[in-house]
Coordinates of C-alpha atoms in Angstrom, one line a residue:
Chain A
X1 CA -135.0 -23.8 121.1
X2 CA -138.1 -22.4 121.7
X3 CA -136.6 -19.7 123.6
X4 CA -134.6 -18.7 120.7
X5 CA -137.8 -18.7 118.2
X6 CA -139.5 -16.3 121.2
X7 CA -136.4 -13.9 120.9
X8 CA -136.4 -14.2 116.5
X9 CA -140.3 -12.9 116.4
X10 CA -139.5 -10.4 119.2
X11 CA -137.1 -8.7 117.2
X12 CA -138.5 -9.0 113.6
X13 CA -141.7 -7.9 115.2
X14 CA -139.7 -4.7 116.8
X15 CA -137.0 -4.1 114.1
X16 CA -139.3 -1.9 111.6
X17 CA -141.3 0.0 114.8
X18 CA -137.8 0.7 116.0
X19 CA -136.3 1.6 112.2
X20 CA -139.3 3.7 111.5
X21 CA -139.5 6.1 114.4
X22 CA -135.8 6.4 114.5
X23 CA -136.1 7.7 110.5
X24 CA -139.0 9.8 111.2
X25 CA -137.2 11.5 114.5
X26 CA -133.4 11.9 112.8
X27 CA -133.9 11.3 109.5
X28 CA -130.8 9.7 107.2
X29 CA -132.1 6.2 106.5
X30 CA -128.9 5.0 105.9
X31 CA -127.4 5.4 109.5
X32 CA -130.8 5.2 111.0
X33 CA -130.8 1.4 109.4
X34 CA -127.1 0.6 110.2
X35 CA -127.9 1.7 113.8
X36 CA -131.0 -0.9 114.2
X37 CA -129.3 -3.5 112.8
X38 CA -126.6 -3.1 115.1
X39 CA -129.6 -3.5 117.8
X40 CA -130.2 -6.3 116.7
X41 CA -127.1 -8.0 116.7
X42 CA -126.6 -6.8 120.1
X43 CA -130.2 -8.3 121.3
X44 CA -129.7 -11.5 119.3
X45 CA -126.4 -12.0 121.8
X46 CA -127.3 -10.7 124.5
X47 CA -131.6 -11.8 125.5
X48 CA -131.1 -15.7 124.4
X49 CA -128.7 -15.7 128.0
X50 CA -130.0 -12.3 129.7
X51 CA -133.2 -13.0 129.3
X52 CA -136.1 -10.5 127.2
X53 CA -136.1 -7.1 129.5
X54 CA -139.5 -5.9 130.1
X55 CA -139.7 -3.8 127.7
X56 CA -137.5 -4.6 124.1
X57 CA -138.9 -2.7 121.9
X58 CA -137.9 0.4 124.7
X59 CA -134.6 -1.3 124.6
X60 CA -134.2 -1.8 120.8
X61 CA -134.8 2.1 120.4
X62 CA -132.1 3.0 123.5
X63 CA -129.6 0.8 122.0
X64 CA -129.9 1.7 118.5
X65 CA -129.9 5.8 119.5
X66 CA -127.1 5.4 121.2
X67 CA -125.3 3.9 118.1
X68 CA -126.5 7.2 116.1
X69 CA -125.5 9.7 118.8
X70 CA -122.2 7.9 119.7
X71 CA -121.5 8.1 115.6
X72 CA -122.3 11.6 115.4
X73 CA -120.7 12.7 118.8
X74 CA -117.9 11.4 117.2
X75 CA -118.4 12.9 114.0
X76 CA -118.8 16.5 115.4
X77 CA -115.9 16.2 117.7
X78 CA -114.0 15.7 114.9
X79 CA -115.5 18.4 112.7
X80 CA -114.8 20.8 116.0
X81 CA -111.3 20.5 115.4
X82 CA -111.4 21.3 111.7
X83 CA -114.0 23.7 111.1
X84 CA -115.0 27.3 112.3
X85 CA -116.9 28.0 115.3
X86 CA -119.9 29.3 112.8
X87 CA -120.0 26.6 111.3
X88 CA -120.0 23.8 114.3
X89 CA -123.3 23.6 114.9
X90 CA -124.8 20.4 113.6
X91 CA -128.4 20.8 112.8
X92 CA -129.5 17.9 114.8
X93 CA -128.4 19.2 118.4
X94 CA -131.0 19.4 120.4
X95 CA -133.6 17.8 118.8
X96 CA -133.6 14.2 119.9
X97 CA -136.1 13.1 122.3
X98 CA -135.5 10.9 125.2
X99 CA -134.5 7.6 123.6
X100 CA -137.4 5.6 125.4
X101 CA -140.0 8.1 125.0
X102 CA -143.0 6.7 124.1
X103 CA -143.4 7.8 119.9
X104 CA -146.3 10.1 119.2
X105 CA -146.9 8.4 115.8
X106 CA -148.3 4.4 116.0
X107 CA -145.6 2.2 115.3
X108 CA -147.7 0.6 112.6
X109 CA -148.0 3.6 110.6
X110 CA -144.1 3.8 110.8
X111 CA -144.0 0.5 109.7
X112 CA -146.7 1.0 106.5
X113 CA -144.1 4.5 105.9
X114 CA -141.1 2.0 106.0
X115 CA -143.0 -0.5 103.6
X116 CA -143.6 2.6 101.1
X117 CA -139.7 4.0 101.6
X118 CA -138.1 0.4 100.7
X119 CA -140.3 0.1 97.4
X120 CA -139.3 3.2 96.4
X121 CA -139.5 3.8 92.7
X122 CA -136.0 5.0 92.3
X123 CA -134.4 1.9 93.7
X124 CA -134.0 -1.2 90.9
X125 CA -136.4 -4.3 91.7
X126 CA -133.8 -6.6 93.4
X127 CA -132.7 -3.5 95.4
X128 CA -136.4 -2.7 96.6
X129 CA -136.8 -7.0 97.5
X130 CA -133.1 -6.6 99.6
X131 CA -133.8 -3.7 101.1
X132 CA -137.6 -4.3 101.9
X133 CA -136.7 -7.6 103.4
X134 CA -133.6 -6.5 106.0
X135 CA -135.3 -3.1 107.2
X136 CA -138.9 -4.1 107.1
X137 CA -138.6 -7.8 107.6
X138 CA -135.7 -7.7 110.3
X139 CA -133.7 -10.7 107.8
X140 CA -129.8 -10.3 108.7
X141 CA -127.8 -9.6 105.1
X142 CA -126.3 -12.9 105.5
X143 CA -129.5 -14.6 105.5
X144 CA -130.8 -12.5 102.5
X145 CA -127.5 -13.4 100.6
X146 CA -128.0 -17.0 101.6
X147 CA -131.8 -16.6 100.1
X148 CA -130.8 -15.2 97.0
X149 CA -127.4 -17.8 96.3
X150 CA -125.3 -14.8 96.6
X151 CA -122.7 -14.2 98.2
X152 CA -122.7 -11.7 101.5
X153 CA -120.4 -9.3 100.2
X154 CA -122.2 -9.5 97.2
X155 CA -125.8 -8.8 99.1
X156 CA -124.2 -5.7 101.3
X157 CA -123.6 -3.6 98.5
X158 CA -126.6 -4.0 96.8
X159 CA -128.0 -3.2 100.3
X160 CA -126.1 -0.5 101.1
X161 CA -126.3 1.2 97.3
X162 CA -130.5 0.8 97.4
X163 CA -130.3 2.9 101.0
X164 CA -128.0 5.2 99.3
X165 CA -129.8 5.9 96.1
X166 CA -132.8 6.2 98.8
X167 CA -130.6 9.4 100.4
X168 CA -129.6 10.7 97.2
X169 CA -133.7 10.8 95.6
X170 CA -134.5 12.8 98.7
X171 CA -137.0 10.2 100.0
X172 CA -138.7 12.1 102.9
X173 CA -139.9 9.7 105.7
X174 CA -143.6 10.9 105.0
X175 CA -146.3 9.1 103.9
X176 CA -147.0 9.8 100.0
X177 CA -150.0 11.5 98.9
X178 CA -153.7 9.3 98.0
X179 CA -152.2 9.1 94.4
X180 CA -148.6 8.5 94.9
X181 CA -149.5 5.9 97.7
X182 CA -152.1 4.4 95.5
X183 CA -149.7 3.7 92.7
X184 CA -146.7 3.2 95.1
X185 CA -149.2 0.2 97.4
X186 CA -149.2 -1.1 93.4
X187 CA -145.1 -1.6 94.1
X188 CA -145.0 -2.9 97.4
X189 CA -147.5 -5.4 96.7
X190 CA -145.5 -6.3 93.8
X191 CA -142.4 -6.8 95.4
X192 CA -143.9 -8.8 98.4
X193 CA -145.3 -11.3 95.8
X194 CA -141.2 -10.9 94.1
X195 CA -139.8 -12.0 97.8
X196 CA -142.9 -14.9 97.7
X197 CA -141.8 -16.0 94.1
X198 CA -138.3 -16.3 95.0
X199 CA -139.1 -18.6 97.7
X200 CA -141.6 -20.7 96.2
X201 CA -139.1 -23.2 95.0
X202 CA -139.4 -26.4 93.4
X203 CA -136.1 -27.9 95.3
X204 CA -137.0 -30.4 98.0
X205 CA -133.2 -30.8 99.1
X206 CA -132.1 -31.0 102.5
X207 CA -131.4 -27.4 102.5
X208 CA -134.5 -25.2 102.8
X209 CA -133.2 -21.8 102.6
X210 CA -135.6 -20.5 99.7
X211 CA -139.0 -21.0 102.1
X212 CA -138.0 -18.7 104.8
X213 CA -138.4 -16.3 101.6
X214 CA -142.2 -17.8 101.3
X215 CA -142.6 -17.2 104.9
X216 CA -141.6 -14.2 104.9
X217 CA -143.5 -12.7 102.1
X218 CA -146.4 -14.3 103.8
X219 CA -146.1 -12.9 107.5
X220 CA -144.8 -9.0 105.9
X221 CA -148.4 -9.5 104.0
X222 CA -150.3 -10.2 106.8
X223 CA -148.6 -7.0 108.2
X224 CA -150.0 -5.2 105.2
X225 CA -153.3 -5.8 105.7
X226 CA -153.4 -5.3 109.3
X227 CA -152.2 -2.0 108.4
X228 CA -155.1 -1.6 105.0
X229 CA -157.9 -3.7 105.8
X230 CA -159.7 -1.9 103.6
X231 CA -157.8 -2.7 100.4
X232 CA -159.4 -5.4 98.2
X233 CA -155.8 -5.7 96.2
X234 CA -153.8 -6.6 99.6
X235 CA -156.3 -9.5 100.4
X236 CA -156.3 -10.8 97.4
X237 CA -152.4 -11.2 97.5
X238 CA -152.3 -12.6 100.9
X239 CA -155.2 -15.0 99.8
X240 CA -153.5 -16.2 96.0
X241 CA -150.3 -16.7 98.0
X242 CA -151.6 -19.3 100.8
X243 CA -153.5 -20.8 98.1
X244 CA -150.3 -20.7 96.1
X245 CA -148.1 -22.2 99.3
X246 CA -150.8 -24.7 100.1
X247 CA -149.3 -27.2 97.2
X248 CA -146.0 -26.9 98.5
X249 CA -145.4 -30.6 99.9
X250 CA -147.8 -32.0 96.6
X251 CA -145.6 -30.4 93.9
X252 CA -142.6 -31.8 94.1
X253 CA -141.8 -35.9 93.6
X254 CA -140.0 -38.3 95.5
X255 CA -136.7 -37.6 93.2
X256 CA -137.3 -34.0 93.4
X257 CA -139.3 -34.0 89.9
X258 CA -141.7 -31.3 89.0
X259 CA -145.6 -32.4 89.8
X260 CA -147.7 -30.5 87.2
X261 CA -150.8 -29.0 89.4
X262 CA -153.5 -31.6 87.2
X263 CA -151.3 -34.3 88.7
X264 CA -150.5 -33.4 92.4
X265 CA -151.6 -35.5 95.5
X266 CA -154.4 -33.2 96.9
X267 CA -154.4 -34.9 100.2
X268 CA -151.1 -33.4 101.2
X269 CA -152.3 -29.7 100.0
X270 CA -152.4 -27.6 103.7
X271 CA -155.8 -27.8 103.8
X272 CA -155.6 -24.5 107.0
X273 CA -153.7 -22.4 104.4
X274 CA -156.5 -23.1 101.7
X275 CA -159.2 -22.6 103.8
X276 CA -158.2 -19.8 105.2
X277 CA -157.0 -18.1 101.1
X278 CA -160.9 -18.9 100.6
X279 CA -162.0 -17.4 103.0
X280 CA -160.8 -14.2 102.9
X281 CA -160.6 -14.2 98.8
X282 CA -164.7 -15.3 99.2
X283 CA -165.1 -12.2 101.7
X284 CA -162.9 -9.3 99.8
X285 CA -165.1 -9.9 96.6
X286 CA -167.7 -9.0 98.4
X287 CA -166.9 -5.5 99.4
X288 CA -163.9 -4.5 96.6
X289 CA -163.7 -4.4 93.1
X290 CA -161.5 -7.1 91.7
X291 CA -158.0 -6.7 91.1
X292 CA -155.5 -8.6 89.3
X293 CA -154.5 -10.2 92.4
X294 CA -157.9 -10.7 93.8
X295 CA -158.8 -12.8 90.4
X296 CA -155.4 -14.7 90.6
X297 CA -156.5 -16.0 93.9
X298 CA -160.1 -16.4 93.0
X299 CA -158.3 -18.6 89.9
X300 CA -156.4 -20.8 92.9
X301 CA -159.3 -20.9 95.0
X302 CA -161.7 -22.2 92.4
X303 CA -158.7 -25.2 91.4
X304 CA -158.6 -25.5 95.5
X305 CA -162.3 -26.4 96.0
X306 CA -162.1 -28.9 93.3
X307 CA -161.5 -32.4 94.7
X308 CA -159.9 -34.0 92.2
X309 CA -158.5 -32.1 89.0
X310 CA -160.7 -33.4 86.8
X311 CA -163.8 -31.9 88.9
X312 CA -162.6 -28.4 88.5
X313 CA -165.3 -26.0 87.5
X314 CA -162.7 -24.9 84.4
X315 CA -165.9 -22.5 83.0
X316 CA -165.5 -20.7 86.2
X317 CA -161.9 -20.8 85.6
X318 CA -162.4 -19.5 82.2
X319 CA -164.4 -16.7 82.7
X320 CA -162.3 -15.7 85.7
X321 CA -159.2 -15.5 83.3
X322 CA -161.8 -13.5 80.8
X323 CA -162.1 -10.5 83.0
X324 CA -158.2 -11.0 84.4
X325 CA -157.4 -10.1 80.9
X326 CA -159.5 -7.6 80.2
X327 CA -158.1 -5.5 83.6
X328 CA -154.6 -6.6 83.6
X329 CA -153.5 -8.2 79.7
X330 CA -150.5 -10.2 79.8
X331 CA -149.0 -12.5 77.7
X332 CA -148.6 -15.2 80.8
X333 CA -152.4 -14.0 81.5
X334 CA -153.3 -15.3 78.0
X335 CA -150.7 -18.4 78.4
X336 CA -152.9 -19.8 81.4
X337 CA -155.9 -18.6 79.7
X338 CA -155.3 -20.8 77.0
X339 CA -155.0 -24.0 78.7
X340 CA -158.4 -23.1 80.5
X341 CA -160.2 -23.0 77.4
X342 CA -158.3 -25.7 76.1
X343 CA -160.6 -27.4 79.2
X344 CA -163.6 -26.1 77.8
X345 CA -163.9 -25.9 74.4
X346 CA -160.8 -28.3 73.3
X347 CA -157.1 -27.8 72.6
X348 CA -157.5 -26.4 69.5
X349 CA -159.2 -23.5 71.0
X350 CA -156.7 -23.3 73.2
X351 CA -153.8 -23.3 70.3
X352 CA -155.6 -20.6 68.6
X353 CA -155.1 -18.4 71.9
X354 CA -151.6 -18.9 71.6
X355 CA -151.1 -17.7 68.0
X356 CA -151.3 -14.2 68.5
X357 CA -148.1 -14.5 71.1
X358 CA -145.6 -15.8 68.5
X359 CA -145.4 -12.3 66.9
X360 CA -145.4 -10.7 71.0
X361 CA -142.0 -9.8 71.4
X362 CA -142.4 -10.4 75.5
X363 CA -143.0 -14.2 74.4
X364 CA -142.1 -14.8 70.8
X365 CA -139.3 -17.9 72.0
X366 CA -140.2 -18.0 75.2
X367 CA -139.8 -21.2 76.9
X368 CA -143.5 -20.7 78.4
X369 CA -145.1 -20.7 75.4
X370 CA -143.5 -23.7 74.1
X371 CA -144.3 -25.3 77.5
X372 CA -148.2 -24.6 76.8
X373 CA -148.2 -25.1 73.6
X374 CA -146.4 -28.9 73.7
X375 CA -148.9 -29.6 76.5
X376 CA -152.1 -28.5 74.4
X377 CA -150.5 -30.4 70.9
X378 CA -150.2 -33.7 73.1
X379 CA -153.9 -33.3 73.9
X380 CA -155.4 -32.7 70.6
X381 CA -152.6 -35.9 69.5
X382 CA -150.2 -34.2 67.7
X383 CA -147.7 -36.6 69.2
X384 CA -144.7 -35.3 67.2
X385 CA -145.3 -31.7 67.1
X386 CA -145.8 -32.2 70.9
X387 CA -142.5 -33.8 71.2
X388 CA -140.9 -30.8 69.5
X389 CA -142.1 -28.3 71.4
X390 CA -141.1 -30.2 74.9
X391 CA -137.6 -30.1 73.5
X392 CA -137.8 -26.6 72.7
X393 CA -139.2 -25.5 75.8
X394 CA -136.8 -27.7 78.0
X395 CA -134.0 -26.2 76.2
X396 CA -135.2 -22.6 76.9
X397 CA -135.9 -23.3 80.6
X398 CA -133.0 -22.2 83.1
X399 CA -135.2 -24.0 86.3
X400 CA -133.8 -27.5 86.1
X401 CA -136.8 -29.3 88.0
X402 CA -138.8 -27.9 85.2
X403 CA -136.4 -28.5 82.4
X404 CA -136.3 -32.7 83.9
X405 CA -140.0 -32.6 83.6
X406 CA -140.1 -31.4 80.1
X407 CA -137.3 -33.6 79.1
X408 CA -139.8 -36.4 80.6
X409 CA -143.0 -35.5 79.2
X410 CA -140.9 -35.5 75.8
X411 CA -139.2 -39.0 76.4
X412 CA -142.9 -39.8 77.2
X413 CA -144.2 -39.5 73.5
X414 CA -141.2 -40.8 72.1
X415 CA -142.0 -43.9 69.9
X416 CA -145.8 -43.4 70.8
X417 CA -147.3 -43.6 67.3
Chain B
X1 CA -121.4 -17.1 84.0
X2 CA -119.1 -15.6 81.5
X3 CA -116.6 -18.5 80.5
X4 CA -113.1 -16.4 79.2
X5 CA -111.6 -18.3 76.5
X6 CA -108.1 -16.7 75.5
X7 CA -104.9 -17.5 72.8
X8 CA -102.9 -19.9 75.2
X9 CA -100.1 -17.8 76.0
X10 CA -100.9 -14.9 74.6
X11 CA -99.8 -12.8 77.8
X12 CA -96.5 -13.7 76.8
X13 CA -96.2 -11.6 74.4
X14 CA -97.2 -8.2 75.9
X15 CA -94.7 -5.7 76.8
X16 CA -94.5 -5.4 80.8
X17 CA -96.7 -1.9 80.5
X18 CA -99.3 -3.6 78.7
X19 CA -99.5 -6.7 81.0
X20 CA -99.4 -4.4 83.7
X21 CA -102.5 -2.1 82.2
X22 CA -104.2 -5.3 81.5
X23 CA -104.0 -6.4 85.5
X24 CA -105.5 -2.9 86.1
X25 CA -108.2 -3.4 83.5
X26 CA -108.7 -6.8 84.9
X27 CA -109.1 -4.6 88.9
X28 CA -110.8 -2.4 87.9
X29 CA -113.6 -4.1 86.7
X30 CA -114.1 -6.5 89.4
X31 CA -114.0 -3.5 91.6
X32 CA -117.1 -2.1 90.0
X33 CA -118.9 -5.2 89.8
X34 CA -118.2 -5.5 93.5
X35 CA -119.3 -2.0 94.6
X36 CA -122.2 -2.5 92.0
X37 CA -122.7 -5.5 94.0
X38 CA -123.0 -8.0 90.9
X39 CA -119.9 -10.1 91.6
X40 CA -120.5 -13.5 92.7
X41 CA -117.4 -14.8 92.5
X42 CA -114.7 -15.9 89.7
X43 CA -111.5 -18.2 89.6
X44 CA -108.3 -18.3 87.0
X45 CA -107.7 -21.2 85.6
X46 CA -104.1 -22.7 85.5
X47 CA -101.8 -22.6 82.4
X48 CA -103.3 -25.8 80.2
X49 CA -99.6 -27.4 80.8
X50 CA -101.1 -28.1 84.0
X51 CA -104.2 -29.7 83.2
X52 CA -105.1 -33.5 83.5
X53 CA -107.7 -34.9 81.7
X54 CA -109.9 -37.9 82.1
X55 CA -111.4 -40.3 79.7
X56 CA -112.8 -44.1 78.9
X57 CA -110.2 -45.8 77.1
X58 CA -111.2 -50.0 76.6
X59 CA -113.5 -49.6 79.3
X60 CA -111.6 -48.0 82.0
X61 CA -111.2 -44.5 82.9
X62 CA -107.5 -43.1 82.2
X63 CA -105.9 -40.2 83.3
X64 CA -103.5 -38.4 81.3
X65 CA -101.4 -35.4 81.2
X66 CA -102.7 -32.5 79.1
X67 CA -105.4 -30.8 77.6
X68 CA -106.3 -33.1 74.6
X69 CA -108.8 -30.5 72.7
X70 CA -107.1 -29.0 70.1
X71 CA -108.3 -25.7 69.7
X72 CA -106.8 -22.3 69.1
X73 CA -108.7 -21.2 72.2
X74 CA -108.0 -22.1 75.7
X75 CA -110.5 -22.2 78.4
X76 CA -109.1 -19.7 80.9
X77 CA -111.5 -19.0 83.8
X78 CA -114.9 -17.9 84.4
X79 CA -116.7 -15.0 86.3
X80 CA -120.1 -14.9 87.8
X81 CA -122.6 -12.4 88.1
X82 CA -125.2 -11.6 89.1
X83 CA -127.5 -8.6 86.8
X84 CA -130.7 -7.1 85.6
X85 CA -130.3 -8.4 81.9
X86 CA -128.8 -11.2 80.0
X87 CA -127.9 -7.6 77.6
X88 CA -125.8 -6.3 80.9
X89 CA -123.7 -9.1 81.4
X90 CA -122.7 -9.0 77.9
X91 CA -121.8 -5.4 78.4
X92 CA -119.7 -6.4 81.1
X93 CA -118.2 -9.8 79.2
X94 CA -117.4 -6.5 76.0
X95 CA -115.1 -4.7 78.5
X96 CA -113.0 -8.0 79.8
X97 CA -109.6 -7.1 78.1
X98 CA -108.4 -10.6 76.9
X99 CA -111.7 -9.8 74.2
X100 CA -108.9 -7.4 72.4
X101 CA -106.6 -10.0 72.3
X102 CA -108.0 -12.6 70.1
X103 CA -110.0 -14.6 72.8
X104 CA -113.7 -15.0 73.5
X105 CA -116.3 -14.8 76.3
X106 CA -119.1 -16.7 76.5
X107 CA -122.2 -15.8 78.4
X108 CA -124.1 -18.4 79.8
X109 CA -127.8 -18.3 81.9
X110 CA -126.7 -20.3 85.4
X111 CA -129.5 -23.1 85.9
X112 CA -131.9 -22.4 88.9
X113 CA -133.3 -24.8 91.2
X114 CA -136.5 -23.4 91.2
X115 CA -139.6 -23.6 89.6
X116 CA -142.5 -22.9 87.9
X117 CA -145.7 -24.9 88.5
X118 CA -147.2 -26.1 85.5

């Protein structure tokens, strides 16, 4: 069905060029969105047997300004009949441009405004991941809904709410200023690496749904940079999550169980996505200050270049995690943190690192903690305390490939005395 | 998930206004969840006269006619949703009417199948 794959990238390539100028020439996001993903529709039917026409991004805008004008013909005919001559004159008429004209704005900037629009502050995280994904990222509703486990209907109002709440906070289709773009860049990277979390799943059943998420959150970050190339913090994400994805076939067992990272086969890591998360983490350290993503990925590309997991150059790793928490403190910062030192300097160093969170209200019970903590208590022996805190943590756990491999680690030190 | 538990047969003994405002309590709240877009779905359960229940007996699984748990509450249905905060579907578990007459709800994390790399 390669034909069918052609006609896919076609149309997620064109969907937010098309979205974009239509926003920027009429305005109302809502209609302007409904319109293109009518487009869509009507391309995904019609090309597959029609054939791509020479031109589909042309055709995209043609079809999908027709939809608005039709709408609003329709709408104004019917206000002629009820309201006053005065008042008939919609404030539209007359300024749309031929539908095929060429834009005078690059469609990549469009996109980049788009991008900004969807992670719009006013709009609630799972909103900003929906709405990012069908108008920037061309994904159907259905398929977002089928992404997520929810249902359709479910998905189409949280769409449709995010594009009104977009409306009603007055969201211009401009780009912000430096300083609202340079915290706003701070959301969108954030919710690309939401869309890449959601997909990174540990399921290995037949049905794959969650890693189109993965996929996608990869290719709209490679869109990102190509759009900032000079932004240290975008590289950095795109590098830590192809690093991240490279362990995908190595994490998960033959029944489905959870393979801790110290344990995974690192022959079947994709060695093109590692090299190439290296490479380009390797490069923007050179140039940009470090970020909280940049370290991240610095943190996977250090635990990629080791061969095995007990060659890992866990100083590096430590002092990497050092300066992560000194720029961006976190309680799941200091979680991973601990284990490093727990490399270095013991597990009771480690342990001690973890004290100080049992009185932080962000992970005071948290299933994390007792996760780490089990894992640094079997290391320095403390084969009951250990035990204990596996059960605690798989209790806390709502994953159940992790909550199988705590219940396994804990079987593990049962009777072990 | 929020599991309703209710007084078997409590419905019974509600006037016909107060059934009927109860329905219409029960409406109106799935039609905010749904334009809120947190519905995932949600079935009634039968009257427990209807139930069958399964269990080992010498060995050998038996079916019988019943619910054999005797407890003053019955397990009525469930609703699934789909929200920000563990704190919001309780909100929304406060509001479900048969709450006012003597049952329960229970709110319950679903389990994922994803995870986190250790």
């Amino acid at each position: 069905m390669t034909g069918d794959r052609t006609v896919e990238d076609l149309l997620r390539t064109f969907a937010p060029q098309v979205l974009g100028l239509l926003v920027r020439r009429y305005g109302q996001f809502d209609r302007c969105e409904d319109a293109v993903q009518e487009a869509l529709l009507a391309a995904a039917t019609q090309w597959p047997g029609q054939g791509v026409p020479d031109n589909p991004r042309a055709w995209l805008l043609t079809v999908a300004t027709r939809r608005l004008t039709d709408e609003w013909r329709s709408e104004s005919a019917r206000r002629d009949r009820e309201v006053a001559v005065a008042r008939r004159e919609p404030a539209y008429a007359g300024v749309a441009p031929a539908a095929d004209a060429e834009p005078t704005v690059a469609a990549d900037d469009d996109t980049l405004t788009l991008l900004f629009l969807c992670c719009h502050p006013a709009l609630p995280g799972s909103a900003q991941v929906a709405l990012t994904l069908r108008a920037v990222g061309g994904l159907s509703t259905a398929q977002i809904a089928r992404a997520h486990l929810v249902p359709e209907a479910t998905m189409s109002q949280r769409i449709r709410r995010a594009k009104q709440r977009i409306e009603a906070a007055g969201a211009r289709f401009t780009m912000p200023g430096p300083a609202e773009r340079e915290e706003r860049l701070g959301t969108v990277l954030r919710v690309l690496y939401l869309i890449f979390n959601e997909g990174y799943t540990a399921s290995s059943g037949p049905d794959l749904r969650r890693t189109e998420l993965t996929g996608e959150a990869i290719r709209l970050t490679r869109i990102l940079r190509g759009l900032l190339p000079d932004d240290g913090e975008v590289a950095g994400l795109l590098a830590l999550m192809l690093l991240t994805d490279a362990h995908r076939a190595a994490r998960v067992g033959p029944d489905g169980e959870l393979v801790p990272l110290a344990e995974q086969d690192r022959a079947r890591w994709d060695a093109a996505a590692i090299a190439e998360g290296i490479a380009l983490i390797t490069e923007a350290l050179t140039w940009s200050p470090p970020g909280p993503y940049q370290l991240q990925a610095a943190i996977a590309a250090v635990h990629a270049e080791a061969s095995t997991a007990a060659e890992t150059d866990w100083p590096q790793i430590v002092a990497l995690y050092r300066l992560l928490a000194r720029i961006a403190p976190n309680p799941m910062v200091t979680l991973n943190q601990a284990v490093a030192v727990a490399m270095v300097d013991g597990p009771r160093a480690g342990l001690a690192l973890l004290t100080p969170l049992d009185a932080d209200e962000r992970t005071a019970g948290h299933h994390r903690l007792a996760a780490v903590r089990a894992h640094l208590l079997e290391l320095a022996g403390d084969v009951d305390a250990a035990r204990a805190a596996y059960l605690a943590a798989a209790r806390g756990t709502t994953s159940r490939p992790e909550q199988r491999y705590l219940e396994v680690r804990a079987a593990r030190l049962t009777g072990q005395h | 998930m929020l599991l309703i538990w209710n007084r078997p047969g409590f419905t019974e003994e509600l006037s016909e206004q107060e059934r009927t405002a109860l329905f219409g309590e029960v409406d109106e709240i799935m039609k905010e969840l749904t334009e809120t877009g947190e519905l995932i779905g949600g079935q009634a359960l039968a009257n427990p006269s209807q139930t069958l229940t399964v269990r080992q007996v010498d060995g050998n699984p038996e079916i019988l006619d019943g619910p054999f748990m005797e407890s003053k509450e019955q397990f009525a249905g469930y609703l699934a949703v789909d929200c920000d905060s563990p704190q919001r579907a309780a909100e929304i578990a406060a509001r479900w009417p048969d709450v006012r007459y003597g049952g329960a709800m229970e709110v319950r994390p679903i389990m994922d199948e994803a995870g986190t790399e250790m």
